[in-house]
Amino acid sequence: MAKVVGLVNLHSNVDLKGLTERRPVASVSFLGRYGIIDFVLSNFSNSQIDNVGILIKEKPRSLFKHLSNGNAWNFNSKRGGVQLLYDEKFANNNMYNHDINNILENIAFIEKNKPDYVVISPAHIITTMDFSEAIKAHRQSGAEISIVYKKIKNANETFIGSDFLKVKDGVVQAIDKNKGNIKNRAISLETYIFNTKALIKLLKEAQKVSTFFDLRDILSYVLDEKKINAYEFKGFAAIIDSFEAYFKVCQSFLNIDVSTKVFKNNWPIFTNTNDTPPTKYLKNADVQNSFVANGAVIDGTVSGCIIGREVSIGKGAVVKNSIIFSGAKVEADAVLENVIVDKDARIKKIKELKGSADEPLYVKEGDVV
């Protein structure tokens, strides 16, 4: 059986406004109880890839807290686990703080494990990808490198700014940016499969070409001289590449047709659980079409919302189409619609807060409004 190491690549340029002011995208709350990184970690775990490194770009504190000892994701601790890979050397130098330099700085992680293949996948693209199937297709292709892509029919609305592939006979011909001007695209899911020797050789080559090159740059650069296999993923994929996209993707999971594509009996999504009591619905509670996490206390009206752990919704409050992070309090008679309330914030004096579905209003972590 082939030995595989996984890398979660957090070196993206995704900005979720206030949500990522003090935390990386990977540890932003999702559906009230998960972190965004839980999905890619669960993919590695369910694919029986037990050695996983996380390429951290910045703001690691909340990620350390969320990951804890890594046991929550059901990795075989005898064979591996989760290792945090941080490039301290270039942490404060944006041009040098990229995925290639991080891997090279932590190359001992790969050398120690001696894998046959390395799978690199991002956190901000949510999928339920079986990496073992992708690795099998990669091996059968005879190529040293594979890029995973998905055909989509609404590239004019989503994945704008992401890479798309031009594919011919299963081989990548070009990598370009999706400008949103064409509906049908083969969108790169930024998931790469490498023969280990080929990866190390490519990293060293990138250093010679440009020390500012990241993985995407060097893969595009070597297309003329290397065969890069294209593997089509046909399952669910959604991208969280902006504050607005985060809101829309979260809200889309309230649709059972979407959520059942991700939360499946044979593909558990693991997370670091908290010891909190059950949700308490008081006399005036009226809750519809919402995700509600443990420990919440609700005495108002909640509709089309995602309610985090230990959230309090007061008597007479009306909360619609909103995301309330853990520990936040919405006091009596407040009215919220299309609002994201970050951790431990308190809606107290301003009783009416309304954004729009396209531009949700944001309340910062710990603020009192």
Coordinates of C-alpha atoms in Angstrom, one line a residue:
M1 CA 0.0 0.0 0.0
A2 CA 1.3 3.4 -1.0
K3 CA 2.3 5.8 1.8
V4 CA 0.7 9.2 1.6
V5 CA 1.3 12.5 3.5
G6 CA -1.3 15.3 3.4
L7 CA -0.7 19.0 3.6
V8 CA -3.4 21.6 4.3
N9 CA -2.4 24.7 2.5
L10 CA -3.4 27.9 4.3
H11 CA -1.3 30.2 2.1
S12 CA -4.3 31.7 0.3
N13 CA -5.0 35.4 -0.1
V14 CA -8.6 35.0 1.1
D15 CA -9.9 37.9 3.2
L16 CA -13.2 37.7 5.1
K17 CA -13.0 41.2 6.4
G18 CA -13.5 41.4 10.2
L19 CA -13.8 37.6 10.5
T20 CA -10.2 37.2 9.5
E21 CA -8.8 40.2 11.3
R22 CA -7.5 38.1 14.2
R23 CA -7.8 34.5 12.9
P24 CA -7.1 32.6 9.6
V25 CA -9.9 31.5 7.4
A26 CA -9.3 27.9 8.5
S27 CA -10.5 28.6 12.1
V28 CA -13.5 30.8 11.2
S29 CA -16.7 29.2 12.7
F30 CA -18.9 27.3 10.3
L31 CA -22.5 26.2 11.0
G32 CA -22.2 27.0 14.6
R33 CA -20.0 24.1 15.7
Y34 CA -17.3 23.5 13.0
G35 CA -14.2 25.3 11.9
I36 CA -13.8 25.7 8.1
I37 CA -10.6 23.5 8.3
D38 CA -12.6 20.6 9.7
F39 CA -13.8 19.6 6.2
V40 CA -10.4 19.1 4.6
L41 CA -9.1 17.4 7.7
S42 CA -12.1 15.1 7.7
N43 CA -11.3 14.3 4.0
F44 CA -7.8 13.3 4.9
S45 CA -9.0 11.2 7.8
N46 CA -11.8 9.5 5.9
S47 CA -9.3 8.8 3.1
Q48 CA -7.0 7.0 5.6
I49 CA -4.3 9.6 5.3
D50 CA -3.1 9.8 8.9
N51 CA 0.0 12.1 8.5
V52 CA -1.2 15.6 7.9
G53 CA 0.8 18.9 8.1
I54 CA -0.9 22.2 8.2
L55 CA 1.0 25.0 6.3
I56 CA 0.2 28.0 8.5
K57 CA 0.5 31.5 6.9
E58 CA -0.5 33.8 9.7
K59 CA -2.5 34.5 12.9
P60 CA -2.1 31.0 14.3
R61 CA -3.5 31.5 17.8
S62 CA -7.1 30.5 17.2
L63 CA -6.0 27.7 15.0
F64 CA -3.9 26.2 17.8
K65 CA -6.9 26.4 20.1
H66 CA -9.3 24.8 17.7
L67 CA -6.9 21.9 16.7
S68 CA -5.8 21.2 20.3
N69 CA -4.0 17.8 20.1
G70 CA -5.6 16.9 16.8
N71 CA -7.3 13.8 18.2
A72 CA -10.8 15.0 17.2
W73 CA -10.2 14.1 13.5
N74 CA -9.8 10.4 14.1
F75 CA -6.3 10.1 12.8
N76 CA -4.4 7.0 13.7
S77 CA -2.1 8.3 16.4
K78 CA 0.3 5.3 16.1
R79 CA 0.9 6.1 12.5
G80 CA 0.7 9.9 12.5
G81 CA -1.5 12.8 13.5
V82 CA -1.6 16.5 12.8
Q83 CA 1.5 18.7 12.8
L84 CA 1.5 22.5 12.6
L85 CA 4.1 23.8 10.1
Y86 CA 4.9 27.5 10.5
D87 CA 7.5 29.4 8.6
E88 CA 8.8 31.7 11.3
K89 CA 11.6 32.8 9.1
F90 CA 9.3 34.6 6.7
A91 CA 6.2 35.0 8.9
N92 CA 6.4 38.8 8.7
N93 CA 7.5 39.1 5.1
N94 CA 4.5 38.9 2.8
M95 CA 6.4 38.3 -0.5
Y96 CA 8.4 35.4 1.0
N97 CA 5.6 34.0 3.2
H98 CA 4.2 31.5 0.7
D99 CA 3.6 27.8 0.5
I100 CA 6.8 26.8 -1.2
N101 CA 9.0 28.4 1.4
N102 CA 6.9 26.9 4.2
I103 CA 7.3 23.4 2.8
L104 CA 11.0 23.9 2.4
E105 CA 11.4 25.3 5.9
N106 CA 9.6 22.2 7.2
I107 CA 10.9 19.7 4.7
A108 CA 11.8 17.4 7.6
F109 CA 8.1 16.6 8.0
I110 CA 8.1 15.0 4.5
E111 CA 11.6 13.5 4.8
K112 CA 10.9 11.8 8.1
N113 CA 7.6 10.2 6.9
K114 CA 9.1 9.1 3.5
P115 CA 5.8 9.1 1.6
D116 CA 5.3 7.9 -2.0
Y117 CA 2.8 10.7 -2.6
V118 CA 2.0 14.1 -1.1
V119 CA -1.5 15.5 -1.4
I120 CA -1.8 19.3 -0.9
S121 CA -5.3 20.8 -0.4
P122 CA -6.7 24.1 0.8
A123 CA -9.1 24.7 3.7
H124 CA -11.3 27.5 2.1
I125 CA -12.7 25.2 -0.6
I126 CA -15.2 22.9 1.0
T127 CA -15.5 19.4 -0.5
T128 CA -16.1 15.8 0.5
M129 CA -13.2 14.5 -1.6
D130 CA -12.0 10.9 -1.3
F131 CA -8.3 11.5 -1.8
S132 CA -7.7 7.7 -2.2
E133 CA -9.6 7.7 -5.4
A134 CA -7.7 10.8 -6.7
I135 CA -4.4 9.1 -5.8
K136 CA -5.4 5.9 -7.6
A137 CA -6.2 8.0 -10.8
H138 CA -3.0 9.8 -10.4
R139 CA -1.0 6.6 -10.2
Q140 CA -2.7 5.2 -13.2
S141 CA -2.1 8.3 -15.3
G142 CA 1.7 7.8 -15.1
A143 CA 2.2 11.5 -14.4
E144 CA 4.3 12.8 -11.6
I145 CA 1.8 15.7 -10.8
S146 CA -2.0 15.9 -10.8
I147 CA -4.3 18.8 -10.3
V148 CA -7.9 18.2 -9.2
Y149 CA -10.6 20.2 -10.9
K150 CA -14.4 20.4 -11.1
K151 CA -16.6 21.3 -14.0
I152 CA -19.1 24.0 -13.1
K153 CA -21.8 25.7 -15.1
N154 CA -22.0 28.9 -13.1
A155 CA -18.4 30.2 -13.3
N156 CA -19.9 33.6 -14.0
E157 CA -21.2 33.7 -10.5
T158 CA -18.8 31.7 -8.3
F159 CA -15.1 30.8 -8.1
I160 CA -14.4 34.2 -9.7
G161 CA -10.7 34.9 -9.4
S162 CA -9.9 31.2 -8.9
D163 CA -7.8 29.2 -11.3
F164 CA -9.4 27.3 -14.1
L165 CA -7.7 24.6 -16.2
K166 CA -7.6 24.1 -19.9
V167 CA -7.7 20.3 -20.3
K168 CA -7.1 18.1 -23.3
D169 CA -7.1 14.3 -23.2
G170 CA -6.8 14.4 -19.4
V171 CA -3.7 16.6 -19.4
V172 CA -3.5 20.2 -18.2
Q173 CA -2.7 22.5 -21.1
A174 CA -2.9 25.9 -19.3
I175 CA -3.8 27.4 -15.9
D176 CA -5.7 30.7 -16.0
K177 CA -7.9 33.0 -13.9
N178 CA -11.6 32.8 -14.0
K179 CA -12.8 36.3 -14.8
G180 CA -16.5 35.4 -14.6
N181 CA -17.2 36.0 -18.3
I182 CA -17.9 32.3 -19.2
K183 CA -20.4 30.0 -17.4
N184 CA -18.7 26.6 -18.1
R185 CA -15.2 26.2 -16.6
A186 CA -13.0 23.4 -15.3
I187 CA -12.2 25.1 -12.0
S188 CA -9.1 24.1 -10.1
L189 CA -9.8 23.0 -6.6
E190 CA -6.2 23.9 -5.7
T191 CA -5.7 20.3 -4.7
Y192 CA -2.4 18.8 -6.0
I193 CA -1.0 15.3 -5.9
F194 CA 2.7 14.8 -6.3
N195 CA 5.1 11.9 -6.5
T196 CA 7.3 12.9 -3.5
K197 CA 10.6 13.1 -5.5
A198 CA 8.8 15.2 -8.2
L199 CA 7.5 17.7 -5.5
I200 CA 11.0 18.2 -3.9
K201 CA 12.5 18.7 -7.4
L202 CA 9.8 21.2 -8.3
L203 CA 10.3 23.2 -5.0
K204 CA 14.0 23.5 -5.7
E205 CA 13.4 24.5 -9.3
A206 CA 11.0 27.2 -8.2
Q207 CA 13.7 28.7 -5.9
K208 CA 16.0 29.0 -8.9
V209 CA 13.3 30.6 -11.2
S210 CA 11.9 33.1 -8.6
T211 CA 12.0 33.2 -4.9
F212 CA 8.6 34.8 -4.9
F213 CA 7.0 31.9 -6.8
D214 CA 4.3 29.9 -5.0
L215 CA 3.0 26.4 -6.0
R216 CA 0.5 27.8 -8.4
D217 CA 3.1 29.9 -10.1
I218 CA 5.6 27.1 -10.6
L219 CA 3.0 24.6 -11.8
S220 CA 1.9 27.1 -14.5
Y221 CA 5.6 27.8 -15.4
V222 CA 6.5 24.1 -16.0
L223 CA 3.4 23.2 -18.0
D224 CA 5.3 23.3 -21.3
E225 CA 7.9 20.7 -20.1
K226 CA 6.0 18.5 -17.7
K227 CA 2.9 16.3 -18.1
I228 CA 0.4 17.4 -15.4
N229 CA -2.5 15.1 -15.1
A230 CA -6.0 16.5 -14.6
Y231 CA -8.3 14.6 -12.3
E232 CA -12.0 15.5 -12.4
F233 CA -13.8 15.6 -9.0
K234 CA -17.6 15.2 -9.4
G235 CA -18.8 15.7 -5.9
F236 CA -19.8 18.8 -3.9
A237 CA -17.5 21.8 -3.9
A238 CA -18.1 25.4 -2.6
I239 CA -15.6 28.2 -2.1
I240 CA -15.3 30.7 0.7
D241 CA -13.2 33.4 -0.9
S242 CA -14.8 36.5 0.5
F243 CA -17.0 37.8 3.4
E244 CA -20.0 37.7 1.1
A245 CA -19.3 34.2 -0.1
Y246 CA -18.9 33.0 3.5
F247 CA -22.4 34.2 4.3
K248 CA -23.9 32.7 1.2
V249 CA -22.2 29.3 1.6
C250 CA -23.3 29.1 5.3
Q251 CA -26.9 30.0 4.4
S252 CA -27.0 27.5 1.5
F253 CA -26.4 24.7 4.0
L254 CA -29.9 25.4 5.5
N255 CA -31.2 23.8 2.3
I256 CA -31.4 20.1 2.9
D257 CA -30.4 19.3 -0.7
V258 CA -27.1 21.0 -0.1
S259 CA -26.4 19.8 3.5
T260 CA -27.0 16.2 2.6
K261 CA -24.4 16.3 -0.1
V262 CA -21.8 17.0 2.6
F263 CA -23.1 15.4 5.8
K264 CA -23.3 11.8 4.9
N265 CA -23.4 8.6 7.0
N266 CA -20.3 7.2 5.4
W267 CA -18.3 10.4 5.4
P268 CA -18.3 12.0 8.9
I269 CA -17.2 15.5 9.4
F270 CA -15.1 15.6 12.6
T271 CA -14.5 18.6 14.8
N272 CA -13.2 19.5 18.3
T273 CA -16.2 19.2 20.5
N274 CA -17.1 21.2 23.6
D275 CA -18.7 20.0 26.8
T276 CA -21.7 22.2 26.8
P277 CA -25.3 21.6 27.9
P278 CA -28.2 21.0 25.4
T279 CA -29.9 24.1 23.9
K280 CA -32.7 25.5 26.1
Y281 CA -35.8 26.8 24.3
L282 CA -37.8 29.0 26.7
K283 CA -41.5 29.9 26.7
N284 CA -41.4 32.4 23.8
A285 CA -39.0 30.6 21.5
D286 CA -40.0 30.1 17.9
V287 CA -37.2 28.6 15.8
Q288 CA -37.5 27.6 12.2
N289 CA -35.1 26.4 9.5
S290 CA -32.0 27.0 11.5
F291 CA -28.8 25.3 12.8
V292 CA -28.6 25.7 16.6
A293 CA -25.5 24.6 18.5
N294 CA -25.4 23.3 22.1
G295 CA -25.6 25.6 25.0
A296 CA -27.8 28.2 23.4
V297 CA -30.7 29.8 25.3
I298 CA -33.5 31.1 23.1
D299 CA -36.5 33.1 24.1
G300 CA -37.2 34.9 20.8
T301 CA -37.9 34.3 17.2
V302 CA -35.2 32.7 15.0
S303 CA -35.6 32.0 11.3
G304 CA -33.0 31.0 8.7
C305 CA -30.1 31.4 11.1
I306 CA -27.0 29.7 12.3
I307 CA -26.7 30.0 16.1
G308 CA -23.4 29.1 17.8
R309 CA -22.6 27.6 21.1
E310 CA -23.8 29.4 24.3
V311 CA -25.6 32.2 22.3
S312 CA -28.4 34.0 24.1
I313 CA -31.5 35.3 22.2
G314 CA -33.7 37.4 24.5
K315 CA -37.4 37.6 24.9
G316 CA -39.2 39.3 22.0
A317 CA -36.0 39.4 19.9
V318 CA -36.4 38.6 16.2
V319 CA -33.3 37.2 14.3
K320 CA -33.6 36.3 10.6
N321 CA -31.1 35.1 8.0
S322 CA -28.2 35.8 10.4
I323 CA -25.1 34.1 11.8
I324 CA -24.5 34.5 15.5
F325 CA -21.1 33.2 16.8
S326 CA -20.5 31.5 20.1
G327 CA -21.0 33.5 23.3
A328 CA -22.8 36.3 21.6
K329 CA -26.0 37.8 23.3
V330 CA -29.0 39.3 21.5
E331 CA -30.9 41.1 24.1
A332 CA -34.7 41.4 24.4
D333 CA -36.7 43.0 21.6
A334 CA -33.7 43.4 19.3
V335 CA -34.4 42.9 15.5
L336 CA -31.6 41.4 13.4
E337 CA -31.7 40.5 9.7
N338 CA -28.8 39.5 7.4
V339 CA -26.3 40.1 10.2
I340 CA -23.1 38.3 11.3
V341 CA -22.4 38.8 15.0
D342 CA -18.9 37.6 16.0
K343 CA -17.9 35.9 19.2
D344 CA -18.9 37.4 22.6
A345 CA -20.5 40.5 21.0
R346 CA -23.6 41.9 22.6
I347 CA -26.6 43.5 20.9
K348 CA -27.9 45.8 23.6
K349 CA -28.5 49.5 22.8
I350 CA -29.1 49.5 19.1
K351 CA -32.3 47.4 18.8
E352 CA -32.5 47.1 15.0
L353 CA -29.6 45.9 12.8
K354 CA -30.2 45.1 9.1
G355 CA -27.9 44.2 6.3
S356 CA -28.7 42.6 3.0
A357 CA -28.2 39.1 1.6
D358 CA -25.5 40.5 -0.7
E359 CA -23.9 42.7 1.9
P360 CA -24.5 41.3 5.4
L361 CA -23.9 43.7 8.4
Y362 CA -21.0 42.7 10.6
V363 CA -20.6 43.1 14.4
K364 CA -17.0 42.6 15.5
E365 CA -15.9 40.1 18.2
G366 CA -16.6 41.3 21.7
D367 CA -18.3 44.6 20.6
V368 CA -21.3 46.0 22.5
V369 CA -23.7 47.8 20.2

